[in-house]
Amino acid sequence: MASSKKQDEDSNHAAAWRSTFLWIADALMLPCKPIIFPLFSPRPPAVTGTILHPPDDDANRRLRLFLQDGSPAGPTLLLLDLPLAPCQLAGAARITFECESGGAGPLLAEPAWAVSCDGRRAGFGTRRAAPTEAEARALESMRAVSAGAGRGVGGFTYMRGRFDRVVGSADSESYHLVGPAGFLGAHELSFFFLRVRH
């Protein structure tokens, strides 16, 4: 009886090793197949996301979303005026941006977006090519801040965090906040961009 149990264990052990060996051999014999071990899968590219809330005397009262490649000093991927009030962001988990286009350019270069906050349509966001002088000064004053919230130069209130960027296709991308930012309760905040072609 004990001998039979030992033989079963040895057989299972050998089968496990055989399966692992075949998986490695298969990966090595097909050079076009990426060899990515599950425990060491690469982390998505990081993006710095900043939401600016303008001071009371600002003519443009809309929130602004900045996405910068890598660190806060990296190039700007997107500057978007949002049709959202700060109270709408409190506790928000998912902000969705949708556009319709027949073009084939970069997704984040689209000029206008229908914006939804946690499934509720909020209005339209518009892309801008560059920040105003006041925005640029505020961003420069918080250049050393990688994550957090506070008040910058010129009375701008800000929330900044590190986002993981996930590219689904040429027409879909998402950005997911990494760790709690401690502002607006947005510790699970994600941005989703979707282009519908017509």
Coordinates of N, CA, C and O in Angstrom, one line a residue:
M1 N 0.8 -1.2 0.0 CA 0.0 0.0 0.0 C 0.9 1.3 0.0 O 0.7 2.2 -0.8
A2 N 1.9 1.3 1.0 CA 2.8 2.4 1.1 C 3.6 2.5 -0.2 O 3.9 3.6 -0.7
S3 N 4.0 1.4 -0.8 CA 4.8 1.3 -2.0 C 4.0 1.9 -3.2 O 4.5 2.7 -4.0
S4 N 2.7 1.6 -3.2 CA 1.8 2.2 -4.3 C 1.7 3.7 -4.2 O 1.7 4.4 -5.2
K5 N 1.5 4.2 -2.9 CA 1.4 5.6 -2.7 C 2.7 6.3 -3.1 O 2.6 7.4 -3.7
K6 N 3.8 5.7 -2.8 CA 5.1 6.3 -3.1 C 5.3 6.4 -4.6 O 5.8 7.4 -5.2
Q7 N 4.9 5.3 -5.3 CA 5.0 5.3 -6.8 C 4.1 6.4 -7.4 O 4.5 7.1 -8.4
D8 N 2.9 6.6 -6.8 CA 2.0 7.7 -7.3 C 2.6 9.1 -7.2 O 2.6 9.9 -8.0
E9 N 3.3 9.3 -6.0 CA 3.9 10.6 -5.7 C 5.1 10.8 -6.7 O 5.3 11.9 -7.2
D10 N 5.9 9.7 -6.9 CA 7.0 9.9 -7.8 C 6.5 10.2 -9.2 O 7.1 10.9 -10.0
S11 N 5.4 9.5 -9.6 CA 4.8 9.7 -11.0 C 4.4 11.2 -11.1 O 4.6 11.8 -12.2
N12 N 3.7 11.7 -10.1 CA 3.2 13.1 -10.2 C 4.4 14.1 -10.2 O 4.3 15.1 -11.0
H13 N 5.4 13.8 -9.4 CA 6.6 14.6 -9.4 C 7.2 14.7 -10.8 O 7.6 15.7 -11.3
A14 N 7.4 13.5 -11.4 CA 8.0 13.4 -12.7 C 7.2 14.1 -13.8 O 7.7 14.8 -14.7
A15 N 5.8 14.0 -13.7 CA 5.0 14.7 -14.6 C 5.1 16.2 -14.5 O 5.1 16.9 -15.6
A16 N 5.2 16.7 -13.3 CA 5.4 18.1 -13.1 C 6.6 18.6 -13.8 O 6.7 19.7 -14.4
W17 N 7.7 17.9 -13.5 CA 9.0 18.3 -14.1 C 9.0 18.2 -15.6 O 9.5 19.0 -16.3
R18 N 8.4 17.2 -16.2 CA 8.3 17.0 -17.6 C 7.5 18.2 -18.2 O 7.9 18.7 -19.3
S19 N 6.4 18.6 -17.6 CA 5.6 19.7 -18.1 C 6.4 21.0 -18.1 O 6.4 21.8 -19.1
T20 N 7.2 21.2 -17.0 CA 8.0 22.4 -17.0 C 9.1 22.4 -18.0 O 9.3 23.4 -18.7
F21 N 9.7 21.2 -18.2 CA 10.8 21.1 -19.2 C 10.2 21.4 -20.6 O 10.8 22.1 -21.4
L22 N 9.1 20.8 -20.9 CA 8.5 21.0 -22.3 C 8.1 22.5 -22.5 O 8.3 23.0 -23.6
W23 N 7.6 23.2 -21.4 CA 7.3 24.6 -21.6 C 8.5 25.4 -21.9 O 8.5 26.2 -22.8
I24 N 9.7 25.1 -21.2 CA 10.9 25.9 -21.5 C 11.4 25.5 -22.8 O 11.9 26.4 -23.6
A25 N 11.4 24.2 -23.2 CA 11.9 23.8 -24.5 C 11.1 24.5 -25.6 O 11.7 25.0 -26.6
D26 N 9.8 24.6 -25.5 CA 8.9 25.2 -26.5 C 9.3 26.7 -26.6 O 9.3 27.2 -27.7
A27 N 9.5 27.3 -25.5 CA 9.8 28.8 -25.6 C 11.2 29.0 -26.3 O 11.4 29.9 -27.0
L28 N 12.2 28.1 -26.0 CA 13.5 28.3 -26.6 C 13.5 28.0 -28.0 O 14.3 28.5 -28.8
M29 N 12.7 27.0 -28.5 CA 12.7 26.6 -29.9 C 11.9 27.5 -30.8 O 12.0 27.4 -32.0
L30 N 11.1 28.4 -30.2 CA 10.4 29.4 -31.0 C 10.9 30.8 -30.7 O 10.3 31.4 -29.8
P31 N 11.9 31.3 -31.4 CA 12.5 32.6 -31.0 C 11.5 33.8 -31.1 O 11.7 34.8 -30.5
C32 N 10.5 33.6 -31.9 CA 9.6 34.8 -32.0 C 8.6 34.9 -30.8 O 7.9 35.8 -30.7
K33 N 8.6 33.8 -30.0 CA 7.7 33.9 -28.8 C 8.4 34.5 -27.7 O 9.5 34.2 -27.3
P34 N 7.8 35.6 -27.1 CA 8.5 36.3 -25.9 C 8.5 35.3 -24.7 O 7.6 34.6 -24.4
I35 N 9.7 35.3 -24.1 CA 9.9 34.5 -22.9 C 9.6 35.3 -21.7 O 10.5 36.1 -21.3
I36 N 8.5 35.3 -21.1 CA 8.1 36.1 -20.0 C 7.6 35.2 -18.9 O 6.6 34.5 -19.0
F37 N 8.4 35.1 -17.8 CA 8.0 34.2 -16.7 C 6.9 35.0 -15.9 O 7.1 36.2 -15.6
P38 N 5.9 34.3 -15.5 CA 4.8 34.9 -14.8 C 5.2 35.8 -13.6 O 4.6 36.8 -13.4
L39 N 6.2 35.3 -12.8 CA 6.6 36.0 -11.6 C 7.4 37.3 -11.9 O 7.5 38.2 -11.1
F40 N 7.9 37.4 -13.2 CA 8.7 38.6 -13.5 C 8.1 39.3 -14.7 O 8.9 39.8 -15.6
S41 N 6.8 39.4 -14.9 CA 6.2 40.1 -16.0 C 6.5 41.6 -15.9 O 6.6 42.2 -14.8
P42 N 6.7 42.3 -17.0 CA 7.1 43.7 -16.9 C 6.0 44.6 -16.4 O 4.8 44.3 -16.7
R43 N 6.3 45.7 -15.7 CA 5.4 46.6 -15.2 C 5.0 47.6 -16.4 O 5.8 47.9 -17.2
P44 N 3.7 48.0 -16.4 CA 3.3 48.9 -17.5 C 4.0 50.2 -17.4 O 4.5 50.6 -16.3
P45 N 4.2 50.9 -18.5 CA 4.9 52.2 -18.5 C 4.2 53.2 -17.5 O 3.0 53.2 -17.4
A46 N 5.0 54.0 -16.8 CA 4.4 54.9 -15.8 C 4.2 56.3 -16.5 O 4.9 56.8 -17.3
V47 N 3.1 56.9 -16.0 CA 2.7 58.3 -16.5 C 2.4 59.1 -15.3 O 1.8 58.6 -14.3
T48 N 2.8 60.4 -15.3 CA 2.4 61.3 -14.2 C 1.1 62.0 -14.6 O 1.0 62.6 -15.6
G49 N 0.1 61.9 -13.7 CA -1.2 62.5 -14.0 C -1.4 63.6 -13.0 O -1.2 63.4 -11.8
T50 N -1.8 64.8 -13.4 CA -2.0 65.9 -12.6 C -3.4 66.6 -12.9 O -3.7 66.8 -14.1
I51 N -4.2 66.8 -11.9 CA -5.5 67.5 -12.1 C -5.3 68.8 -11.4 O -5.0 68.9 -10.2
L52 N -5.5 69.9 -12.1 CA -5.4 71.3 -11.6 C -6.8 71.9 -11.4 O -7.6 71.8 -12.4
H53 N -7.0 72.5 -10.3 CA -8.3 73.2 -10.1 C -7.9 74.7 -10.0 O -7.1 75.1 -9.2
P54 N -8.4 75.5 -10.9 CA -8.0 76.9 -11.0 C -8.5 77.7 -9.8 O -9.5 77.4 -9.1
P55 N -7.9 78.9 -9.5 CA -8.3 79.8 -8.4 C -9.7 80.4 -8.8 O -10.1 80.4 -10.0
D56 N -10.3 81.0 -7.8 CA -11.7 81.5 -8.0 C -11.7 82.6 -9.1 O -12.7 82.8 -9.7
D57 N -10.6 83.4 -9.2 CA -10.6 84.5 -10.2 C -10.2 84.1 -11.6 O -10.1 85.0 -12.5
D58 N -10.0 82.8 -11.8 CA -9.7 82.4 -13.2 C -10.9 82.4 -14.1 O -11.9 81.9 -13.7
A59 N -10.7 82.9 -15.3 CA -11.8 83.0 -16.2 C -12.3 81.6 -16.7 O -13.5 81.4 -16.9
N60 N -11.3 80.7 -16.8 CA -11.7 79.3 -17.2 C -11.7 78.4 -15.9 O -10.7 78.1 -15.3
R61 N -12.9 78.2 -15.4 CA -13.1 77.5 -14.1 C -13.1 76.0 -14.3 O -13.3 75.3 -13.3
R62 N -12.8 75.5 -15.4 CA -12.8 74.0 -15.6 C -11.5 73.4 -15.0 O -10.5 74.0 -15.0
L63 N -11.7 72.2 -14.5 CA -10.6 71.4 -14.1 C -9.7 71.0 -15.3 O -10.2 70.9 -16.4
R64 N -8.4 70.9 -15.1 CA -7.5 70.6 -16.2 C -6.8 69.3 -15.9 O -6.3 69.1 -14.7
L65 N -6.7 68.4 -16.8 CA -6.0 67.1 -16.7 C -4.7 67.2 -17.5 O -4.8 67.4 -18.7
F66 N -3.6 66.9 -16.9 CA -2.3 66.8 -17.5 C -1.8 65.4 -17.4 O -1.8 64.9 -16.3
L67 N -1.4 64.8 -18.5 CA -0.7 63.5 -18.5 C 0.7 63.7 -19.1 O 0.8 64.2 -20.2
Q68 N 1.7 63.3 -18.3 CA 3.1 63.5 -18.7 C 3.8 62.2 -18.7 O 3.6 61.3 -17.8
D69 N 4.6 62.0 -19.7 CA 5.3 60.7 -19.9 C 6.4 60.6 -18.8 O 7.3 61.4 -18.7
G70 N 6.3 59.6 -18.0 CA 7.3 59.3 -17.0 C 7.1 60.2 -15.8 O 6.1 60.3 -15.1
S71 N 8.2 61.0 -15.5 CA 8.2 61.9 -14.3 C 7.4 63.2 -14.6 O 7.1 63.5 -15.7
P72 N 7.2 64.0 -13.5 CA 6.6 65.3 -13.7 C 7.3 66.2 -14.6 O 6.7 67.2 -15.1
A73 N 8.6 66.0 -14.9 CA 9.4 66.8 -15.8 C 9.3 66.2 -17.3 O 9.9 66.8 -18.2
G74 N 8.6 65.1 -17.5 CA 8.5 64.5 -18.8 C 7.6 65.3 -19.7 O 6.9 66.2 -19.3
P75 N 7.7 65.0 -21.0 CA 6.9 65.6 -22.0 C 5.4 65.4 -21.8 O 5.0 64.4 -21.3
T76 N 4.6 66.4 -22.1 CA 3.2 66.4 -21.9 C 2.5 65.5 -23.0 O 2.7 65.8 -24.2
L77 N 1.8 64.4 -22.6 CA 1.1 63.6 -23.5 C -0.3 64.2 -23.9 O -0.8 64.0 -24.9
L78 N -0.9 64.8 -22.8 CA -2.3 65.3 -23.0 C -2.5 66.5 -22.0 O -2.1 66.4 -20.8
L79 N -3.2 67.5 -22.5 CA -3.7 68.6 -21.7 C -5.2 68.7 -22.1 O -5.5 69.0 -23.2
L80 N -6.1 68.5 -21.1 CA -7.5 68.4 -21.4 C -8.3 69.3 -20.4 O -8.1 69.2 -19.2
D81 N -9.1 70.1 -20.9 CA -10.1 70.8 -20.0 C -11.3 69.9 -19.7 O -11.9 69.4 -20.7
L82 N -11.6 69.7 -18.5 CA -12.6 68.8 -18.1 C -13.9 69.5 -17.7 O -13.9 70.5 -17.1
P83 N -15.1 68.9 -18.1 CA -16.4 69.4 -17.7 C -16.8 68.9 -16.4 O -17.9 68.5 -16.2
L84 N -15.9 69.0 -15.4 CA -16.2 68.4 -14.1 C -15.9 69.4 -13.0 O -14.9 70.2 -13.1
A85 N -16.7 69.4 -11.9 CA -16.4 70.2 -10.7 C -15.6 69.3 -9.7 O -15.7 68.1 -9.8
P86 N -14.9 69.9 -8.8 CA -14.1 69.1 -7.8 C -15.0 68.1 -7.1 O -14.6 67.0 -6.8
C87 N -16.3 68.5 -6.8 CA -17.2 67.6 -6.0 C -17.5 66.4 -6.8 O -17.8 65.3 -6.2
Q88 N -17.5 66.5 -8.1 CA -17.8 65.3 -8.9 C -16.6 64.3 -8.9 O -16.8 63.1 -9.1
L89 N -15.4 64.7 -8.6 CA -14.3 63.9 -8.5 C -14.1 63.2 -7.2 O -13.4 62.2 -7.0
A90 N -14.9 63.7 -6.2 CA -14.8 63.2 -4.8 C -15.3 61.7 -4.8 O -16.5 61.5 -5.1
G91 N -14.4 60.8 -4.6 CA -14.8 59.4 -4.6 C -14.9 58.7 -5.9 O -15.3 57.6 -6.0
A92 N -14.7 59.5 -7.0 CA -14.8 58.9 -8.4 C -13.8 57.8 -8.6 O -12.6 57.9 -8.1
A93 N -14.2 56.8 -9.3 CA -13.3 55.7 -9.5 C -13.0 55.5 -11.0 O -11.9 55.0 -11.4
R94 N -13.9 56.0 -11.9 CA -13.7 55.7 -13.3 C -14.2 57.0 -14.1 O -15.3 57.3 -14.1
I95 N -13.2 57.6 -14.9 CA -13.6 58.7 -15.8 C -13.3 58.2 -17.2 O -12.2 57.7 -17.5
T96 N -14.3 58.2 -18.0 CA -14.3 57.7 -19.4 C -14.3 58.8 -20.4 O -15.1 59.7 -20.3
F97 N -13.4 58.7 -21.4 CA -13.3 59.7 -22.5 C -13.6 58.9 -23.8 O -12.9 58.0 -24.1
E98 N -14.6 59.4 -24.5 CA -14.9 58.8 -25.8 C -15.0 59.8 -26.9 O -15.4 60.9 -26.7
C99 N -14.5 59.4 -28.1 CA -14.5 60.3 -29.2 C -14.9 59.5 -30.5 O -14.7 58.3 -30.5
E100 N -15.4 60.2 -31.5 CA -15.6 59.5 -32.8 C -14.7 60.2 -33.8 O -14.6 61.4 -33.8
S101 N -14.1 59.4 -34.6 CA -13.1 59.9 -35.5 C -12.9 58.9 -36.7 O -13.0 57.7 -36.5
G102 N -12.6 59.5 -37.8 CA -12.2 58.7 -39.0 C -10.7 58.7 -39.2 O -10.2 58.1 -40.1
G103 N -10.0 59.5 -38.4 CA -8.6 59.6 -38.5 C -7.8 58.5 -38.0 O -8.3 57.6 -37.3
A104 N -6.5 58.5 -38.3 CA -5.6 57.4 -37.9 C -4.5 57.9 -37.0 O -3.5 57.2 -36.9
G105 N -4.6 59.1 -36.5 CA -3.5 59.7 -35.7 C -3.5 59.1 -34.3 O -4.2 58.2 -34.0
P106 N -2.5 59.6 -33.5 CA -2.4 59.2 -32.1 C -3.8 59.4 -31.4 O -4.4 60.4 -31.6
L107 N -4.1 58.5 -30.5 CA -5.4 58.5 -29.8 C -5.5 59.8 -29.0 O -6.5 60.5 -29.0
L108 N -4.5 60.1 -28.2 CA -4.6 61.3 -27.3 C -4.5 62.6 -28.1 O -4.6 63.7 -27.5
A109 N -4.3 62.6 -29.4 CA -4.3 63.8 -30.2 C -5.7 64.3 -30.6 O -5.9 65.3 -31.2
E110 N -6.7 63.5 -30.3 CA -8.1 63.8 -30.7 C -8.5 65.1 -30.0 O -8.2 65.3 -28.8
P111 N -9.2 66.0 -30.7 CA -9.5 67.3 -30.1 C -10.6 67.4 -29.1 O -10.6 68.3 -28.2
A112 N -11.6 66.5 -29.2 CA -12.8 66.6 -28.3 C -13.2 65.3 -27.8 O -13.1 64.3 -28.5
W113 N -13.7 65.3 -26.5 CA -14.0 64.0 -25.9 C -15.3 64.1 -25.1 O -15.5 65.1 -24.4
A114 N -16.2 63.1 -25.3 CA -17.4 63.0 -24.4 C -16.9 62.4 -23.1 O -16.3 61.3 -23.1
V115 N -17.2 63.1 -22.0 CA -16.7 62.7 -20.7 C -17.8 62.1 -19.8 O -18.9 62.7 -19.7
S116 N -17.5 61.0 -19.2 CA -18.4 60.4 -18.2 C -17.7 60.1 -16.9 O -16.5 59.7 -17.0
C117 N -18.3 60.3 -15.8 CA -17.7 60.1 -14.5 C -18.5 59.0 -13.8 O -19.7 59.3 -13.5
D118 N -17.9 57.9 -13.6 CA -18.6 56.7 -13.0 C -19.9 56.4 -13.7 O -21.0 56.2 -13.1
G119 N -19.9 56.5 -15.0 CA -21.0 56.1 -15.8 C -22.0 57.2 -16.1 O -23.0 57.0 -16.9
R120 N -21.9 58.4 -15.5 CA -22.8 59.5 -15.7 C -22.1 60.5 -16.7 O -21.0 61.0 -16.4
R121 N -22.9 60.8 -17.7 CA -22.3 61.7 -18.7 C -22.2 63.1 -18.1 O -23.1 63.6 -17.5
A122 N -21.0 63.7 -18.3 CA -20.7 65.0 -17.6 C -20.6 66.2 -18.6 O -20.7 67.3 -18.2
G123 N -20.4 65.9 -19.9 CA -20.2 66.9 -20.9 C -19.0 66.6 -21.8 O -18.7 65.4 -22.0
F124 N -18.4 67.7 -22.4 CA -17.4 67.5 -23.3 C -16.1 68.1 -22.8 O -16.1 69.2 -22.3
G125 N -15.0 67.4 -23.0 CA -13.7 67.9 -22.7 C -12.9 68.3 -24.0 O -13.2 67.6 -25.0
T126 N -12.1 69.3 -23.9 CA -11.4 69.8 -25.1 C -9.9 69.7 -24.8 O -9.4 70.1 -23.8
R127 N -9.2 69.3 -25.9 CA -7.7 69.2 -25.8 C -7.1 70.6 -26.1 O -7.6 71.3 -27.0
R128 N -6.1 70.9 -25.4 CA -5.3 72.1 -25.7 C -3.9 71.7 -26.0 O -3.3 70.7 -25.5
A129 N -3.2 72.5 -26.8 CA -1.9 72.2 -27.3 C -0.8 72.5 -26.2 O 0.2 71.8 -26.1
A130 N -1.1 73.6 -25.4 CA -0.1 74.0 -24.4 C -0.8 74.6 -23.2 O -1.9 75.2 -23.3
P131 N -0.1 74.6 -22.0 CA -0.7 75.3 -20.9 C -0.6 76.8 -21.0 O 0.2 77.3 -21.7
T132 N -1.4 77.5 -20.2 CA -1.3 79.0 -20.1 C -0.1 79.3 -19.3 O 0.5 78.4 -18.7
E133 N 0.3 80.5 -19.3 CA 1.5 80.9 -18.5 C 1.3 80.6 -17.0 O 2.2 80.2 -16.3
A134 N 0.0 80.9 -16.5 CA -0.3 80.6 -15.1 C -0.2 79.1 -14.8 O 0.3 78.7 -13.8
E135 N -0.7 78.3 -15.7 CA -0.6 76.9 -15.5 C 0.8 76.4 -15.5 O 1.2 75.5 -14.7
A136 N 1.6 76.9 -16.4 CA 3.0 76.5 -16.6 C 3.8 76.9 -15.3 O 4.6 76.1 -14.8
R137 N 3.5 78.1 -14.7 CA 4.1 78.4 -13.4 C 3.7 77.5 -12.3 O 4.5 77.1 -11.5
A138 N 2.4 77.2 -12.3 CA 1.9 76.3 -11.2 C 2.6 74.9 -11.3 O 3.0 74.3 -10.4
L139 N 2.7 74.4 -12.6 CA 3.3 73.1 -12.8 C 4.8 73.1 -12.4 O 5.3 72.1 -11.9
E140 N 5.5 74.2 -12.8 CA 6.9 74.3 -12.4 C 7.1 74.3 -10.9 O 8.1 73.7 -10.4
S141 N 6.2 75.0 -10.2 CA 6.3 75.1 -8.7 C 6.2 73.7 -8.0 O 6.7 73.5 -6.9
M142 N 5.5 72.8 -8.7 CA 5.3 71.4 -8.1 C 6.1 70.4 -8.8 O 5.8 69.2 -8.7
R143 N 7.1 70.8 -9.5 CA 7.9 69.9 -10.3 C 8.5 68.7 -9.5 O 8.7 67.6 -9.9
A144 N 8.9 69.0 -8.2 CA 9.5 68.0 -7.4 C 8.5 67.1 -6.7 O 8.9 66.1 -6.1
V145 N 7.2 67.3 -6.9 CA 6.2 66.5 -6.3 C 5.8 65.4 -7.3 O 5.4 65.6 -8.4
S146 N 6.1 64.1 -6.9 CA 5.7 63.0 -7.7 C 4.3 62.5 -7.4 O 3.6 62.0 -8.3
A147 N 3.8 62.7 -6.2 CA 2.5 62.3 -5.8 C 2.0 63.1 -4.6 O 2.8 63.3 -3.7
G148 N 0.8 63.4 -4.6 CA 0.2 64.2 -3.5 C -0.7 65.2 -3.9 O -1.2 65.2 -5.0
A149 N -1.1 66.1 -3.0 CA -2.1 67.1 -3.2 C -1.7 68.4 -2.4 O -1.0 68.3 -1.4
G150 N -2.1 69.5 -2.9 CA -1.8 70.8 -2.2 C -2.2 72.0 -3.0 O -3.0 71.9 -4.0
R151 N -1.6 73.1 -2.7 CA -1.9 74.3 -3.4 C -0.5 74.8 -4.0 O 0.5 74.9 -3.3
G152 N -0.6 75.1 -5.3 CA 0.6 75.6 -6.0 C 0.6 77.1 -6.2 O -0.3 77.8 -5.7
V153 N 1.6 77.5 -7.0 CA 1.7 79.0 -7.3 C 0.5 79.4 -8.0 O -0.1 78.7 -8.9
G154 N 0.0 80.7 -7.7 CA -1.1 81.2 -8.4 C -2.5 80.8 -7.9 O -3.5 81.1 -8.5
G155 N -2.5 80.0 -6.8 CA -3.8 79.6 -6.2 C -4.4 78.4 -6.8 O -5.5 78.0 -6.5
F156 N -3.6 77.7 -7.6 CA -4.1 76.4 -8.2 C -4.0 75.3 -7.2 O -3.0 75.2 -6.5
T157 N -5.1 74.6 -7.0 CA -5.1 73.4 -6.2 C -4.8 72.2 -7.1 O -5.3 72.2 -8.2
Y158 N -4.0 71.2 -6.6 CA -3.7 70.1 -7.5 C -3.8 68.8 -6.8 O -3.7 68.7 -5.5
M159 N -3.9 67.7 -7.6 CA -3.8 66.4 -7.2 C -2.9 65.7 -8.2 O -3.1 65.9 -9.4
R160 N -1.9 65.0 -7.7 CA -0.9 64.4 -8.7 C -0.6 63.0 -8.2 O -0.5 62.7 -7.0
G161 N -0.5 62.1 -9.2 CA -0.2 60.7 -8.9 C 0.5 60.0 -10.0 O 0.6 60.6 -11.1
R162 N 1.0 58.8 -9.8 CA 1.6 58.0 -10.8 C 0.6 57.0 -11.3 O -0.1 56.4 -10.5
F163 N 0.5 56.9 -12.6 CA -0.5 56.1 -13.3 C 0.2 55.0 -14.1 O 1.2 55.3 -14.8
D164 N -0.3 53.8 -14.1 CA 0.1 52.8 -15.0 C -0.7 52.9 -16.3 O -1.9 53.0 -16.3
R165 N 0.1 53.0 -17.4 CA -0.6 53.1 -18.7 C -0.7 51.8 -19.4 O 0.2 51.0 -19.5
V166 N -1.9 51.4 -19.8 CA -2.2 50.2 -20.4 C -2.8 50.5 -21.8 O -3.9 51.1 -21.9
V167 N -2.1 50.1 -22.9 CA -2.5 50.3 -24.3 C -3.2 49.1 -24.7 O -2.6 48.0 -24.9
G168 N -4.5 49.2 -25.0 CA -5.3 48.1 -25.5 C -5.2 47.9 -27.0 O -5.0 46.8 -27.5
S169 N -5.2 49.0 -27.7 CA -5.1 49.1 -29.2 C -4.8 50.5 -29.6 O -4.6 51.4 -28.7
A170 N -4.8 50.8 -30.9 CA -4.6 52.1 -31.3 C -5.8 53.0 -31.0 O -5.7 54.3 -31.0
D171 N -6.9 52.4 -30.6 CA -8.1 53.2 -30.3 C -8.5 53.0 -28.8 O -9.6 53.5 -28.5
S172 N -7.7 52.5 -28.0 CA -8.1 52.4 -26.6 C -6.8 52.4 -25.6 O -5.9 51.7 -25.9
E173 N -6.9 53.2 -24.6 CA -5.8 53.2 -23.6 C -6.5 53.5 -22.2 O -7.6 54.1 -22.2
S174 N -5.8 53.0 -21.2 CA -6.3 53.3 -19.8 C -5.2 53.6 -18.9 O -4.0 53.2 -19.2
Y175 N -5.5 54.4 -17.9 CA -4.5 54.9 -16.9 C -5.0 54.6 -15.5 O -6.1 55.1 -15.2
H176 N -4.2 54.0 -14.7 CA -4.7 53.5 -13.4 C -3.8 54.1 -12.3 O -2.6 53.8 -12.3
L177 N -4.4 54.8 -11.4 CA -3.6 55.4 -10.3 C -3.0 54.4 -9.4 O -3.6 53.4 -9.0
V178 N -1.7 54.5 -9.2 CA -0.9 53.6 -8.4 C -0.9 54.1 -6.9 O -0.2 55.1 -6.7
G179 N -1.5 53.4 -6.0 CA -1.5 53.8 -4.6 C -2.4 55.0 -4.3 O -2.7 55.8 -5.2
P180 N -2.7 55.2 -3.1 CA -3.6 56.3 -2.7 C -2.9 57.7 -2.8 O -1.7 57.8 -2.5
A181 N -3.6 58.6 -3.4 CA -3.0 60.0 -3.6 C -3.4 60.9 -2.4 O -2.9 61.9 -2.2
G182 N -4.4 60.5 -1.6 CA -4.8 61.2 -0.5 C -5.6 62.5 -0.8 O -5.7 63.4 0.1
F183 N -6.1 62.6 -2.0 CA -6.8 63.8 -2.3 C -8.1 63.4 -3.1 O -8.1 62.6 -3.9
L184 N -9.2 64.0 -2.7 CA -10.5 63.7 -3.3 C -11.0 62.3 -3.2 O -11.9 61.8 -3.8
G185 N -10.3 61.6 -2.3 CA -10.7 60.2 -2.1 C -10.5 59.3 -3.3 O -11.1 58.3 -3.4
A186 N -9.6 59.7 -4.2 CA -9.5 59.0 -5.5 C -8.4 58.0 -5.5 O -7.6 57.9 -6.4
H187 N -8.4 57.1 -4.5 CA -7.3 56.1 -4.5 C -7.5 55.0 -5.5 O -6.6 54.2 -5.6
E188 N -8.6 54.9 -6.2 CA -8.8 53.9 -7.2 C -9.1 54.5 -8.5 O -9.8 53.9 -9.4
L189 N -8.7 55.8 -8.7 CA -9.0 56.5 -9.9 C -8.4 56.0 -11.2 O -7.2 55.7 -11.2
S190 N -9.2 55.8 -12.2 CA -8.7 55.4 -13.5 C -9.3 56.2 -14.6 O -10.5 56.7 -14.5
F191 N -8.5 56.4 -15.7 CA -9.0 57.1 -16.9 C -9.0 56.1 -18.0 O -8.1 55.4 -18.2
F192 N -10.1 56.2 -18.8 CA -10.3 55.3 -20.0 C -10.5 56.1 -21.2 O -11.4 56.9 -21.2
F193 N -9.7 55.9 -22.2 CA -9.9 56.6 -23.5 C -10.2 55.7 -24.6 O -9.6 54.6 -24.8
L194 N -11.3 56.0 -25.3 CA -11.8 55.1 -26.4 C -12.2 55.9 -27.6 O -12.9 56.9 -27.5
R195 N -11.7 55.5 -28.7 CA -12.0 56.1 -30.0 C -12.9 55.2 -30.8 O -12.5 54.0 -31.1
V196 N -14.0 55.7 -31.3 CA -15.0 54.9 -32.1 C -14.8 55.4 -33.5 O -15.0 56.6 -33.8
R197 N -14.4 54.6 -34.4 CA -14.2 55.0 -35.8 C -15.5 54.9 -36.6 O -16.3 54.0 -36.4
H198 N -15.7 55.9 -37.5 CA -16.9 55.9 -38.3 C -16.5 56.0 -39.8 O -15.4 56.2 -40.1

